[in-house]
PDB file of C-alpha atoms in Angstrom:
ATOM      1  CA  UNK A 261     -21.039 -73.909 -14.429  1.00 61.00           C
ATOM      2  CA  UNK A 262     -18.800 -71.222 -15.849  1.00 53.00           C
ATOM      3  CA  UNK A 263     -19.043 -69.976 -19.402  1.00 56.00           C
ATOM      4  CA  UNK A 264     -16.919 -67.938 -21.752  1.00 57.00           C
ATOM      5  CA  UNK A 265     -17.751 -65.913 -24.823  1.00 59.00           C
ATOM      6  CA  UNK A 266     -17.089 -67.624 -28.123  1.00 63.00           C
ATOM      7  CA  UNK A 267     -17.536 -64.505 -30.209  1.00 70.00           C
ATOM      8  CA  UNK A 268     -15.658 -61.252 -29.778  1.00 74.00           C
ATOM      9  CA  UNK A 269     -17.740 -58.170 -29.129  1.00 81.00           C
ATOM     10  CA  UNK A 270     -17.161 -54.568 -29.976  1.00 87.00           C
ATOM     11  CA  UNK A 271     -17.524 -52.079 -27.173  1.00 91.00           C
ATOM     12  CA  UNK A 272     -17.223 -48.344 -26.811  1.00 92.00           C
ATOM     13  CA  UNK A 273     -16.832 -46.513 -23.539  1.00 93.00           C
ATOM     14  CA  UNK A 274     -19.511 -43.861 -23.116  1.00 92.00           C
ATOM     15  CA  UNK A 275     -17.981 -40.404 -22.736  1.00 92.00           C
ATOM     16  CA  UNK A 276     -21.176 -38.363 -22.398  1.00 86.00           C
ATOM     17  CA  UNK A 277     -20.558 -36.513 -25.670  1.00 88.00           C
ATOM     18  CA  UNK A 278     -23.360 -35.357 -27.928  1.00 86.00           C
ATOM     19  CA  UNK A 279     -21.831 -37.474 -30.689  1.00 91.00           C
ATOM     20  CA  UNK A 280     -22.319 -40.651 -28.673  1.00 88.00           C
ATOM     21  CA  UNK A 281     -25.774 -39.585 -27.537  1.00 84.00           C
ATOM     22  CA  UNK A 282     -26.720 -39.173 -31.196  1.00 82.00           C
ATOM     23  CA  UNK A 283     -24.925 -42.339 -32.316  1.00 84.00           C
ATOM     24  CA  UNK A 284     -26.800 -44.511 -29.819  1.00 80.00           C
ATOM     25  CA  UNK A 285     -30.013 -42.450 -30.023  1.00 77.00           C
ATOM     26  CA  UNK A 286     -30.030 -41.561 -26.335  1.00 77.00           C
ATOM     27  CA  UNK A 287     -32.104 -38.643 -25.088  1.00 65.00           C
ATOM     28  CA  UNK A 288     -29.515 -36.878 -22.925  1.00 53.00           C
ATOM     29  CA  UNK A 289     -26.319 -37.522 -21.035  1.00 51.00           C
ATOM     30  CA  UNK A 290     -27.632 -36.473 -17.636  1.00 49.00           C
ATOM     31  CA  UNK A 291     -30.337 -38.916 -16.659  1.00 44.00           C
ATOM     32  CA  UNK A 292     -31.019 -41.457 -19.381  1.00 49.00           C
ATOM     33  CA  UNK A 293     -33.076 -43.574 -17.008  1.00 40.00           C
ATOM     34  CA  UNK A 294     -34.428 -45.975 -19.560  1.00 43.00           C
ATOM     35  CA  UNK A 295     -34.746 -43.067 -21.957  1.00 41.00           C
ATOM     36  CA  UNK A 296     -33.460 -44.247 -25.254  1.00 44.00           C
ATOM     37  CA  UNK A 297     -35.014 -44.444 -28.683  1.00 42.00           C
ATOM     38  CA  UNK A 298     -32.954 -47.246 -30.110  1.00 47.00           C
ATOM     39  CA  UNK A 299     -34.734 -50.619 -29.743  1.00 45.00           C
ATOM     40  CA  UNK A 300     -31.371 -52.366 -30.225  1.00 46.00           C
ATOM     41  CA  UNK A 301     -29.883 -50.861 -27.037  1.00 54.00           C
ATOM     42  CA  UNK A 302     -30.849 -52.904 -24.005  1.00 53.00           C
ATOM     43  CA  UNK A 303     -30.280 -51.034 -20.774  1.00 52.00           C
ATOM     44  CA  UNK A 304     -29.915 -53.372 -17.843  1.00 47.00           C
ATOM     45  CA  UNK A 305     -29.844 -52.694 -14.136  1.00 46.00           C
ATOM     46  CA  UNK A 306     -30.969 -49.158 -13.373  1.00 51.00           C
ATOM     47  CA  UNK A 307     -31.214 -48.375 -17.071  1.00 61.00           C
ATOM     48  CA  UNK A 308     -28.952 -45.385 -16.558  1.00 72.00           C
ATOM     49  CA  UNK A 309     -25.990 -44.841 -18.838  1.00 80.00           C
ATOM     50  CA  UNK A 310     -23.194 -43.210 -16.886  1.00 83.00           C
ATOM     51  CA  UNK A 311     -20.038 -41.713 -18.296  1.00 88.00           C
ATOM     52  CA  UNK A 312     -17.468 -44.528 -18.208  1.00 92.00           C
ATOM     53  CA  UNK A 313     -19.988 -47.323 -18.862  1.00 90.00           C
ATOM     54  CA  UNK A 314     -19.522 -49.433 -21.970  1.00 90.00           C
ATOM     55  CA  UNK A 315     -21.993 -49.933 -24.795  1.00 88.00           C
ATOM     56  CA  UNK A 316     -21.354 -53.361 -26.299  1.00 87.00           C
ATOM     57  CA  UNK A 317     -22.383 -54.525 -29.748  1.00 84.00           C
ATOM     58  CA  UNK A 318     -22.807 -58.227 -30.449  1.00 80.00           C
ATOM     59  CA  UNK A 319     -22.311 -60.128 -33.683  1.00 78.00           C
ATOM     60  CA  UNK A 320     -25.934 -59.611 -34.714  1.00 80.00           C
ATOM     61  CA  UNK A 321     -25.911 -55.869 -34.017  1.00 79.00           C
ATOM     62  CA  UNK A 322     -27.617 -56.167 -30.641  1.00 80.00           C
ATOM     63  CA  UNK A 323     -26.396 -53.706 -28.017  1.00 81.00           C
ATOM     64  CA  UNK A 324     -26.269 -53.764 -24.242  1.00 83.00           C
ATOM     65  CA  UNK A 325     -24.853 -51.706 -21.428  1.00 85.00           C
ATOM     66  CA  UNK A 326     -22.003 -52.907 -19.210  1.00 87.00           C
ATOM     67  CA  UNK A 327     -20.776 -50.969 -16.190  1.00 87.00           C
ATOM     68  CA  UNK A 328     -17.084 -50.088 -16.238  1.00 89.00           C
ATOM     69  CA  UNK A 329     -16.392 -52.255 -13.188  1.00 89.00           C
ATOM     70  CA  UNK A 330     -17.996 -55.355 -14.731  1.00 87.00           C
ATOM     71  CA  UNK A 331     -16.390 -54.664 -18.117  1.00 88.00           C
ATOM     72  CA  UNK A 332     -12.891 -54.572 -16.631  1.00 88.00           C
ATOM     73  CA  UNK A 333     -13.524 -57.865 -14.811  1.00 86.00           C
ATOM     74  CA  UNK A 334     -14.974 -59.795 -17.749  1.00 85.00           C
ATOM     75  CA  UNK A 335     -13.479 -58.461 -20.962  1.00 85.00           C
ATOM     76  CA  UNK A 336     -10.016 -58.025 -22.426  1.00 84.00           C
ATOM     77  CA  UNK A 337      -8.939 -56.613 -25.738  1.00 87.00           C
ATOM     78  CA  UNK A 338      -8.119 -59.130 -28.420  1.00 90.00           C
ATOM     79  CA  UNK A 339      -4.384 -59.718 -28.785  1.00 92.00           C
ATOM     80  CA  UNK A 340      -2.580 -57.885 -31.577  1.00 95.00           C
ATOM     81  CA  UNK A 341      -0.338 -60.119 -33.661  1.00 97.00           C
ATOM     82  CA  UNK A 342       1.800 -59.669 -36.782  1.00 97.00           C
ATOM     83  CA  UNK A 343       0.237 -60.488 -40.151  1.00 96.00           C
ATOM     84  CA  UNK A 344       2.583 -63.435 -40.768  1.00 96.00           C
ATOM     85  CA  UNK A 345       1.621 -65.028 -37.429  1.00 97.00           C
ATOM     86  CA  UNK A 346      -2.067 -64.477 -38.225  1.00 97.00           C
ATOM     87  CA  UNK A 347      -1.478 -66.261 -41.536  1.00 97.00           C
ATOM     88  CA  UNK A 348       0.066 -69.254 -39.740  1.00 97.00           C
ATOM     89  CA  UNK A 349      -2.893 -69.472 -37.344  1.00 97.00           C
ATOM     90  CA  UNK A 350      -5.412 -69.187 -40.172  1.00 97.00           C
ATOM     91  CA  UNK A 351      -3.692 -71.820 -42.322  1.00 96.00           C
ATOM     92  CA  UNK A 352      -3.161 -74.210 -39.393  1.00 96.00           C
ATOM     93  CA  UNK A 353      -6.842 -74.035 -38.430  1.00 96.00           C
ATOM     94  CA  UNK A 354      -7.855 -74.433 -42.068  1.00 96.00           C
ATOM     95  CA  UNK A 355      -5.719 -77.589 -42.233  1.00 95.00           C
ATOM     96  CA  UNK A 356      -7.260 -78.849 -38.971  1.00 94.00           C
ATOM     97  CA  UNK A 357      -3.932 -78.690 -37.137  1.00 96.00           C
ATOM     98  CA  UNK A 358      -3.758 -78.059 -33.400  1.00 96.00           C
ATOM     99  CA  UNK A 359      -2.012 -75.265 -31.539  1.00 96.00           C
ATOM    100  CA  UNK A 360       0.615 -77.705 -30.299  1.00 96.00           C
ATOM    101  CA  UNK A 361       1.596 -78.349 -33.914  1.00 96.00           C
ATOM    102  CA  UNK A 362       2.210 -74.603 -34.424  1.00 96.00           C
ATOM    103  CA  UNK A 363       4.506 -74.487 -31.397  1.00 96.00           C
ATOM    104  CA  UNK A 364       6.259 -77.709 -32.385  1.00 96.00           C
ATOM    105  CA  UNK A 365       6.818 -76.388 -35.916  1.00 96.00           C
ATOM    106  CA  UNK A 366       8.197 -73.212 -34.359  1.00 95.00           C
ATOM    107  CA  UNK A 367      10.790 -75.123 -32.331  1.00 94.00           C
ATOM    108  CA  UNK A 368      11.659 -77.282 -35.339  1.00 95.00           C
ATOM    109  CA  UNK A 369      12.482 -74.114 -37.255  1.00 94.00           C
ATOM    110  CA  UNK A 370       9.805 -74.407 -39.950  1.00 93.00           C
ATOM    111  CA  UNK A 371       9.063 -70.667 -39.971  1.00 93.00           C
ATOM    112  CA  UNK A 372      11.317 -67.790 -40.922  1.00 93.00           C
ATOM    113  CA  UNK A 373      13.615 -66.967 -38.019  1.00 95.00           C
ATOM    114  CA  UNK A 374      11.889 -63.649 -37.242  1.00 94.00           C
ATOM    115  CA  UNK A 375       8.448 -65.327 -37.167  1.00 95.00           C
ATOM    116  CA  UNK A 376       9.669 -68.222 -35.041  1.00 96.00           C
ATOM    117  CA  UNK A 377      11.330 -65.828 -32.614  1.00 96.00           C
ATOM    118  CA  UNK A 378       8.139 -63.780 -32.321  1.00 97.00           C
ATOM    119  CA  UNK A 379       6.040 -66.894 -31.633  1.00 97.00           C
ATOM    120  CA  UNK A 380       8.523 -68.160 -29.024  1.00 96.00           C
ATOM    121  CA  UNK A 381       8.731 -64.845 -27.169  1.00 97.00           C
ATOM    122  CA  UNK A 382       4.963 -64.251 -27.353  1.00 98.00           C
ATOM    123  CA  UNK A 383       3.676 -67.796 -26.761  1.00 97.00           C
ATOM    124  CA  UNK A 384       0.879 -66.675 -24.396  1.00 97.00           C
ATOM    125  CA  UNK A 385      -0.310 -64.098 -26.936  1.00 97.00           C
ATOM    126  CA  UNK A 386      -0.302 -66.718 -29.710  1.00 97.00           C
ATOM    127  CA  UNK A 387      -2.337 -69.086 -27.517  1.00 96.00           C
ATOM    128  CA  UNK A 388      -4.884 -66.346 -26.711  1.00 94.00           C
ATOM    129  CA  UNK A 389      -5.077 -65.410 -30.404  1.00 95.00           C
ATOM    130  CA  UNK A 390      -5.675 -69.058 -31.311  1.00 95.00           C
ATOM    131  CA  UNK A 391      -8.462 -69.436 -28.750  1.00 92.00           C
ATOM    132  CA  UNK A 392     -10.117 -66.014 -28.626  1.00 88.00           C
ATOM    133  CA  UNK A 393      -9.376 -64.371 -31.957  1.00 89.00           C
ATOM    134  CA  UNK A 394      -6.984 -61.538 -32.742  1.00 91.00           C
ATOM    135  CA  UNK A 395      -6.387 -58.231 -34.422  1.00 92.00           C
ATOM    136  CA  UNK A 396      -3.683 -58.016 -37.082  1.00 95.00           C
ATOM    137  CA  UNK A 397      -0.979 -55.486 -36.281  1.00 92.00           C
ATOM    138  CA  UNK A 398      -1.076 -52.432 -38.514  1.00 86.00           C
ATOM    139  CA  UNK A 399       1.953 -51.658 -40.646  1.00 72.00           C
ATOM    140  CA  UNK A 400       4.308 -49.182 -39.038  1.00 63.00           C
TER     141      UNK A 400
END
């Protein structure tokens, strides 16, 4: 069987800096073979944190190491959507509507023209945001 993550994770790519070594309570950037103080950081595989690896943080604060190669295969950034589209998604889910209803309402012209146009031209992004979560676009 294949599985997918239901919860987004936060991840930071390890750059070998002293700041990150301190932040994650690692002993040094050179070897780090299982040498960490933080009980929340689970080192898998060789237990070595290499520059370019990712340190992931789960919803409960647990941390684990992911190699860059595996990270690029399994994870994508959450889509960035405008605030008004995020509001539509939030309200539709709150009202127990389905994604198809959002698209249908878009084509029926129920949203402001600019919002409807954005949804139509970014349909894949809206679908990913609906399913996986999203980040609201910052004001420019």
